[in-house]
Coordinates of C-alpha atoms in Angstrom, one line a residue:
X1 CA -42.7 -47.1 127.3
X2 CA -42.6 -45.4 124.1
X3 CA -44.6 -42.1 124.0
X4 CA -43.0 -40.8 120.6
X5 CA -46.1 -39.7 118.9
X6 CA -47.4 -42.5 116.2
X7 CA -47.6 -41.8 112.4
X8 CA -49.4 -44.1 110.0
X9 CA -48.6 -43.7 106.1
X10 CA -51.0 -46.5 103.9
X11 CA -50.1 -47.9 101.3
X12 CA -52.3 -49.7 98.9
X13 CA -50.2 -53.0 98.5
X14 CA -48.2 -54.7 101.8
X15 CA -44.8 -54.9 98.9
X16 CA -45.1 -51.0 99.3
X17 CA -44.1 -50.5 102.9
X18 CA -41.0 -51.4 103.6
X19 CA -39.9 -49.1 100.5
X20 CA -42.3 -45.5 101.8
X21 CA -41.2 -46.4 104.7
X22 CA -38.1 -46.5 105.3
X23 CA -37.1 -43.4 102.6
X24 CA -39.9 -41.7 105.2
X25 CA -37.8 -43.2 108.2
X26 CA -34.4 -41.8 107.0
X27 CA -35.7 -38.1 107.7
X28 CA -38.7 -38.0 109.9
X29 CA -38.5 -36.0 113.2
X30 CA -37.4 -38.0 116.4
X31 CA -40.6 -37.5 117.8
X32 CA -42.5 -39.4 115.8
X33 CA -42.7 -43.0 115.2
X34 CA -43.9 -44.6 112.1
X35 CA -45.9 -47.6 110.7
X36 CA -46.8 -48.4 107.8
X37 CA -49.8 -50.5 106.2
X38 CA -52.7 -50.9 103.7
X39 CA -56.3 -50.0 104.1
X40 CA -56.8 -54.2 105.0
X41 CA -54.7 -53.8 107.4
X42 CA -57.2 -51.8 109.6
X43 CA -58.7 -54.1 112.4
X44 CA -62.5 -51.8 112.5
X45 CA -62.9 -53.5 114.8
X46 CA -60.8 -54.6 117.3
X47 CA -59.3 -50.5 116.0
X48 CA -55.9 -51.7 115.8
X49 CA -53.7 -51.8 112.2
X50 CA -51.6 -54.7 111.9
X51 CA -48.3 -52.0 110.7
X52 CA -44.7 -53.3 109.6
X53 CA -42.1 -50.4 111.8
X54 CA -38.7 -50.4 112.4
X55 CA -36.9 -50.6 115.2
X56 CA -33.1 -51.4 115.9
X57 CA -32.3 -51.9 112.4
X58 CA -34.5 -53.9 112.0
X59 CA -38.4 -54.3 110.1
X60 CA -41.2 -55.9 112.9
X61 CA -44.9 -56.4 111.7
X62 CA -47.5 -55.9 114.4
X63 CA -51.1 -54.8 115.7
X64 CA -51.1 -51.1 116.8
X65 CA -53.1 -48.8 117.6
X66 CA -54.7 -45.7 115.4
X67 CA -51.7 -43.3 114.8
X68 CA -53.0 -39.7 115.8
X69 CA -52.2 -39.0 111.5
X70 CA -52.1 -40.7 108.6
X71 CA -50.3 -40.1 105.3
X72 CA -52.2 -41.3 102.3
X73 CA -50.3 -42.9 100.0
X74 CA -52.7 -44.8 98.5
X75 CA -53.7 -43.3 95.2
X76 CA -56.6 -43.2 94.8
X77 CA -60.1 -41.3 94.3
X78 CA -62.8 -41.8 97.0
X79 CA -62.3 -41.1 100.9
X80 CA -64.5 -43.6 102.0
X81 CA -62.3 -45.2 104.0
X82 CA -60.2 -41.8 105.3
X83 CA -63.8 -40.6 106.1
X84 CA -64.2 -44.5 107.7
X85 CA -60.6 -43.8 110.1
X86 CA -61.0 -39.8 110.3
X87 CA -63.5 -40.9 113.0
X88 CA -62.1 -42.5 114.9
X89 CA -58.4 -39.8 115.1
X90 CA -60.2 -36.9 113.8
X91 CA -61.2 -34.5 111.7
X92 CA -58.3 -33.6 108.7
X93 CA -56.3 -35.6 110.7
X94 CA -55.7 -38.2 108.0
X95 CA -53.8 -35.9 104.6
X96 CA -53.7 -36.4 100.8
X97 CA -56.8 -37.7 101.7
X98 CA -57.7 -37.9 97.5
X99 CA -54.5 -37.7 96.3
X100 CA -56.1 -39.3 91.8
X101 CA -58.2 -35.9 91.4
X102 CA -61.3 -35.2 88.1
X103 CA -59.0 -33.6 85.9
X104 CA -63.2 -32.2 85.3
X105 CA -63.9 -31.3 88.7
X106 CA -60.6 -29.3 89.4
X107 CA -61.2 -27.5 86.4
X108 CA -64.1 -26.3 86.8
X109 CA -63.2 -25.1 90.2
X110 CA -60.1 -22.8 88.9
X111 CA -62.2 -22.1 86.3
X112 CA -64.0 -20.4 88.6
X113 CA -61.3 -18.7 90.8
X114 CA -58.6 -16.1 90.2
X115 CA -56.7 -18.8 88.4
X116 CA -59.3 -18.4 85.7
X117 CA -57.3 -16.5 82.6
X118 CA -54.8 -18.9 83.0
X119 CA -57.2 -21.9 82.0
X120 CA -57.4 -23.3 78.7
X121 CA -60.7 -23.8 77.3
X122 CA -61.9 -27.4 78.2
X123 CA -64.6 -29.4 77.3
X124 CA -65.8 -33.0 78.0
X125 CA -65.2 -35.1 75.0
X126 CA -68.8 -36.2 74.7
X127 CA -70.5 -32.6 74.8
X128 CA -68.6 -31.5 72.4
X129 CA -68.3 -31.6 68.3
X130 CA -64.1 -31.7 68.1
X131 CA -64.4 -30.5 64.6
X132 CA -66.2 -27.5 65.4
X133 CA -63.8 -26.9 67.6
X134 CA -60.7 -27.8 64.7
X135 CA -62.5 -24.9 62.8
X136 CA -61.3 -22.2 65.6
X137 CA -58.7 -23.2 67.3
X138 CA -56.6 -26.0 64.4
X139 CA -55.0 -27.9 67.3
X140 CA -57.0 -29.7 70.6
X141 CA -55.7 -32.4 73.0
X142 CA -57.3 -35.6 74.6
X143 CA -57.2 -36.6 77.9
X144 CA -59.1 -39.1 80.3
X145 CA -60.6 -37.2 83.6
X146 CA -58.7 -39.6 85.8
X147 CA -55.4 -39.8 83.9
X148 CA -51.5 -40.0 84.7
X149 CA -48.1 -39.6 83.5
X150 CA -49.5 -39.0 80.4
X151 CA -51.3 -42.3 79.6
X152 CA -53.4 -41.7 76.6
X153 CA -53.7 -38.7 75.9
X154 CA -53.8 -37.8 72.3
X155 CA -52.8 -34.4 70.2
X156 CA -55.3 -33.4 67.4
X157 CA -53.8 -30.9 64.9
X158 CA -55.4 -29.7 61.9
X159 CA -53.0 -28.9 59.1
X160 CA -53.2 -26.8 56.4
X161 CA -54.9 -29.3 53.3
X162 CA -57.5 -29.7 56.0
X163 CA -56.2 -33.1 57.0
X164 CA -55.5 -33.3 60.3
X165 CA -53.1 -35.6 62.6
X166 CA -54.1 -37.7 65.9
X167 CA -51.3 -38.6 67.2
X168 CA -49.8 -40.2 70.6
X169 CA -47.0 -39.2 72.7
X170 CA -45.0 -37.9 70.0
X171 CA -45.8 -36.4 66.9
X172 CA -46.0 -38.9 64.2
X173 CA -49.8 -39.3 63.7
X174 CA -51.3 -42.6 65.0
X175 CA -54.5 -41.8 62.9
X176 CA -54.9 -39.9 59.6
X177 CA -58.5 -38.4 59.0
X178 CA -58.3 -37.5 55.8
X179 CA -61.2 -33.5 55.0
X180 CA -64.0 -35.8 53.8
X181 CA -63.8 -38.5 56.6
X182 CA -66.0 -38.3 59.8
X183 CA -63.0 -38.3 62.7
X184 CA -65.2 -38.4 65.9
X185 CA -66.2 -42.2 64.2
X186 CA -62.2 -42.4 63.7
X187 CA -62.2 -40.7 67.8
X188 CA -64.7 -42.3 68.9
X189 CA -63.4 -45.9 67.9
X190 CA -59.1 -44.8 69.6
X191 CA -61.0 -43.5 73.0
X192 CA -63.5 -46.3 73.8
X193 CA -66.3 -46.2 76.6
X194 CA -63.5 -43.5 78.8
X195 CA -64.2 -40.3 80.7
X196 CA -62.7 -37.9 78.9
X197 CA -61.5 -33.8 78.2
X198 CA -60.7 -31.9 75.3
X199 CA -58.7 -29.6 76.3
X200 CA -57.1 -26.0 73.7
X201 CA -54.5 -27.0 72.2
X202 CA -51.5 -24.4 73.9
X203 CA -48.1 -23.1 71.2
X204 CA -46.1 -24.0 73.5
X205 CA -42.5 -22.7 74.0
X206 CA -39.2 -24.9 73.1
X207 CA -36.3 -25.4 73.2
X208 CA -33.7 -26.4 70.1
X209 CA -36.9 -27.8 69.6
X210 CA -38.1 -29.8 72.1
X211 CA -40.8 -29.3 74.3
X212 CA -40.9 -28.9 78.0
X213 CA -43.5 -28.0 81.0
X214 CA -43.1 -26.7 84.1
X215 CA -43.0 -29.0 86.9
X216 CA -43.8 -27.1 90.9
X217 CA -43.7 -29.0 93.8
X218 CA -45.9 -27.7 96.3
X219 CA -46.3 -29.3 99.9
X220 CA -46.0 -27.8 103.0
X221 CA -43.9 -27.9 106.9
X222 CA -43.7 -27.4 109.8
X223 CA -45.7 -24.9 109.8
X224 CA -48.8 -26.2 107.9
X225 CA -48.7 -23.8 104.9
X226 CA -48.6 -24.6 101.0
X227 CA -44.5 -23.5 100.0
X228 CA -43.0 -24.0 97.1
X229 CA -40.0 -26.5 97.3
X230 CA -38.9 -26.9 93.3
X231 CA -39.2 -26.0 90.5
X232 CA -38.4 -28.5 87.4
X233 CA -38.1 -28.9 83.4
X234 CA -39.4 -32.0 82.3
X235 CA -37.4 -31.8 79.0
X236 CA -40.0 -34.4 76.0
X237 CA -36.6 -36.3 73.6
X238 CA -38.0 -34.9 69.8
X239 CA -40.4 -35.1 68.0
X240 CA -42.4 -35.7 71.0
X241 CA -44.6 -34.4 73.2
X242 CA -45.5 -36.0 75.7
X243 CA -43.1 -34.5 78.9
X244 CA -44.2 -37.0 81.0
X245 CA -41.9 -39.3 78.7
X246 CA -38.7 -37.1 79.3
X247 CA -35.7 -36.2 77.5
X248 CA -33.8 -35.4 81.3
X249 CA -35.2 -32.9 84.1
X250 CA -34.1 -29.5 84.7
X251 CA -34.0 -26.3 87.0
X252 CA -36.5 -24.1 85.5
X253 CA -34.2 -21.5 86.2
X254 CA -31.7 -22.9 83.9
X255 CA -34.3 -23.7 80.9
X256 CA -36.1 -19.0 81.3
X257 CA -32.3 -17.7 81.4
X258 CA -32.2 -19.1 78.1
X259 CA -34.7 -19.2 76.4
X260 CA -36.4 -15.9 78.6
X261 CA -34.4 -13.0 78.9
X262 CA -32.8 -12.2 83.0
X263 CA -35.4 -9.5 83.8
X264 CA -38.4 -12.3 82.3
X265 CA -37.1 -14.8 83.7
X266 CA -37.2 -13.7 86.7
X267 CA -41.3 -12.5 86.7
X268 CA -42.0 -16.0 85.9
X269 CA -40.9 -17.7 88.0
X270 CA -42.1 -15.6 90.9
X271 CA -45.4 -16.0 89.2
X272 CA -44.9 -19.9 89.2
X273 CA -45.4 -19.5 92.5
X274 CA -47.6 -17.4 93.7
X275 CA -50.0 -19.1 91.0
X276 CA -48.7 -22.7 91.9
X277 CA -49.7 -22.2 95.6
X278 CA -53.3 -20.5 94.8
X279 CA -53.8 -23.2 92.3
X280 CA -52.2 -25.3 96.0
X281 CA -55.1 -23.9 97.7
X282 CA -58.6 -24.0 95.1
X283 CA -57.6 -27.8 95.0
X284 CA -57.9 -28.4 98.8
X285 CA -60.8 -26.3 98.6
X286 CA -62.3 -29.1 96.5
X287 CA -60.6 -32.7 97.5
X288 CA -60.3 -31.8 101.4
X289 CA -56.8 -32.3 103.6
X290 CA -53.7 -32.6 101.1
X291 CA -50.7 -32.5 102.3
X292 CA -48.2 -32.1 98.8
X293 CA -49.1 -31.6 95.3
X294 CA -47.9 -30.7 92.1
X295 CA -48.3 -28.3 89.7
X296 CA -47.8 -28.8 85.5
X297 CA -47.7 -25.4 83.9
X298 CA -46.7 -25.0 80.5
X299 CA -45.9 -21.7 78.9
X300 CA -46.6 -20.7 75.6
X301 CA -45.4 -18.9 72.2
X302 CA -46.4 -15.7 74.1
X303 CA -44.2 -16.0 77.2
X304 CA -47.5 -16.5 78.9
X305 CA -48.5 -19.5 81.3
X306 CA -50.8 -22.1 81.2
X307 CA -52.4 -24.3 84.2
X308 CA -52.1 -27.7 82.4
X309 CA -52.6 -30.0 85.3
X310 CA -52.1 -30.7 89.3
X311 CA -51.1 -34.6 90.3
X312 CA -51.8 -35.4 94.0
X313 CA -49.3 -38.2 93.7
X314 CA -46.4 -35.7 92.9
X315 CA -43.7 -38.0 90.6
X316 CA -40.5 -37.5 93.4
X317 CA -37.8 -39.8 91.0
X318 CA -37.4 -37.0 88.7
X319 CA -35.7 -35.3 90.5
X320 CA -33.4 -38.3 90.7
X321 CA -31.5 -36.3 87.8
X322 CA -31.3 -32.6 89.2
X323 CA -27.0 -31.9 91.0
X324 CA -27.4 -30.6 94.8
X325 CA -31.3 -31.0 94.7
X326 CA -31.8 -32.1 98.3
X327 CA -33.4 -35.5 97.9
X328 CA -34.4 -35.9 101.6
X329 CA -36.7 -32.9 101.9
X330 CA -39.0 -34.6 99.5
X331 CA -39.8 -36.8 102.2
X332 CA -39.3 -34.9 105.3
X333 CA -41.0 -32.2 104.8
X334 CA -44.8 -35.1 104.9
X335 CA -43.4 -35.9 108.3
X336 CA -43.1 -32.1 109.2
X337 CA -46.4 -31.9 108.1
X338 CA -48.2 -34.8 110.3
X339 CA -45.7 -33.6 113.3
X340 CA -48.0 -29.9 112.4
X341 CA -51.4 -31.5 112.1
X342 CA -50.5 -34.0 115.3
X343 CA -49.7 -30.7 117.5
X344 CA -53.3 -29.0 116.2

């Protein structure tokens, strides 16, 4: 009889089960047995789940008992399925329960915390006058409350001649609003009915005239504590501001040492470690049980850090270009945390 502890990995579609299971299976604790499933695979009345597992090199689909712990890989905004699962397997035995973050709720959580000085001024789009905000700051960003990967993030810049450029992804304007035209009307047409935020524009530091951000990967492992596992810089293509469409990914230390003194670079890296753990703790207070996330920063021209956003389902393919990076750690640590939860 197999006495290994059952861990479930919940994905959105069945077609995704094999790929994520293959990655996690490779680096799992030997005391664990993994299977992948979708919410539609749960048979609530029978208290069984149709799962896919790997046994002796063969993929097998069969009925499983409910697992001891669930690692949620569905990109979801609510936790109804998680709540139902936890009624059966126990409170906080599912992690990353909500991983599609509401940026407005998260902004308010961070703004009311000890991190407030690192949070740009942010407003709900339908509650502010864009022209008045541009009178105070000539640079704004507008982003969806439930956005991801830089999609539909607009850059709004008022120039010295009072023209306003509205850009998407690149600095080249999609729309030019003249001095006597209503920017609010033009934005309403562009944005439609989705809910958006307006964020204070930060005058970002650049690397050889290219914008970059700093992404900190924060995960829990076998001791159940938030730890920093990687800090990278995503460098956008020239004339682009959207770092999700990056030209290259570097270790952050390499970039910071190119644009700052060694002492300042060390100070910034230390701050990134401390601030990211604090941000992860705040996110977990709001969102419920989490095991991994990433924190995105920018560095302004005065070398001050700003937290731009948090991501509940970090992109792991961005690390493929990093030399010497141990990719197995990306998938091993969630399994270590799952094992930790079986022991608590």
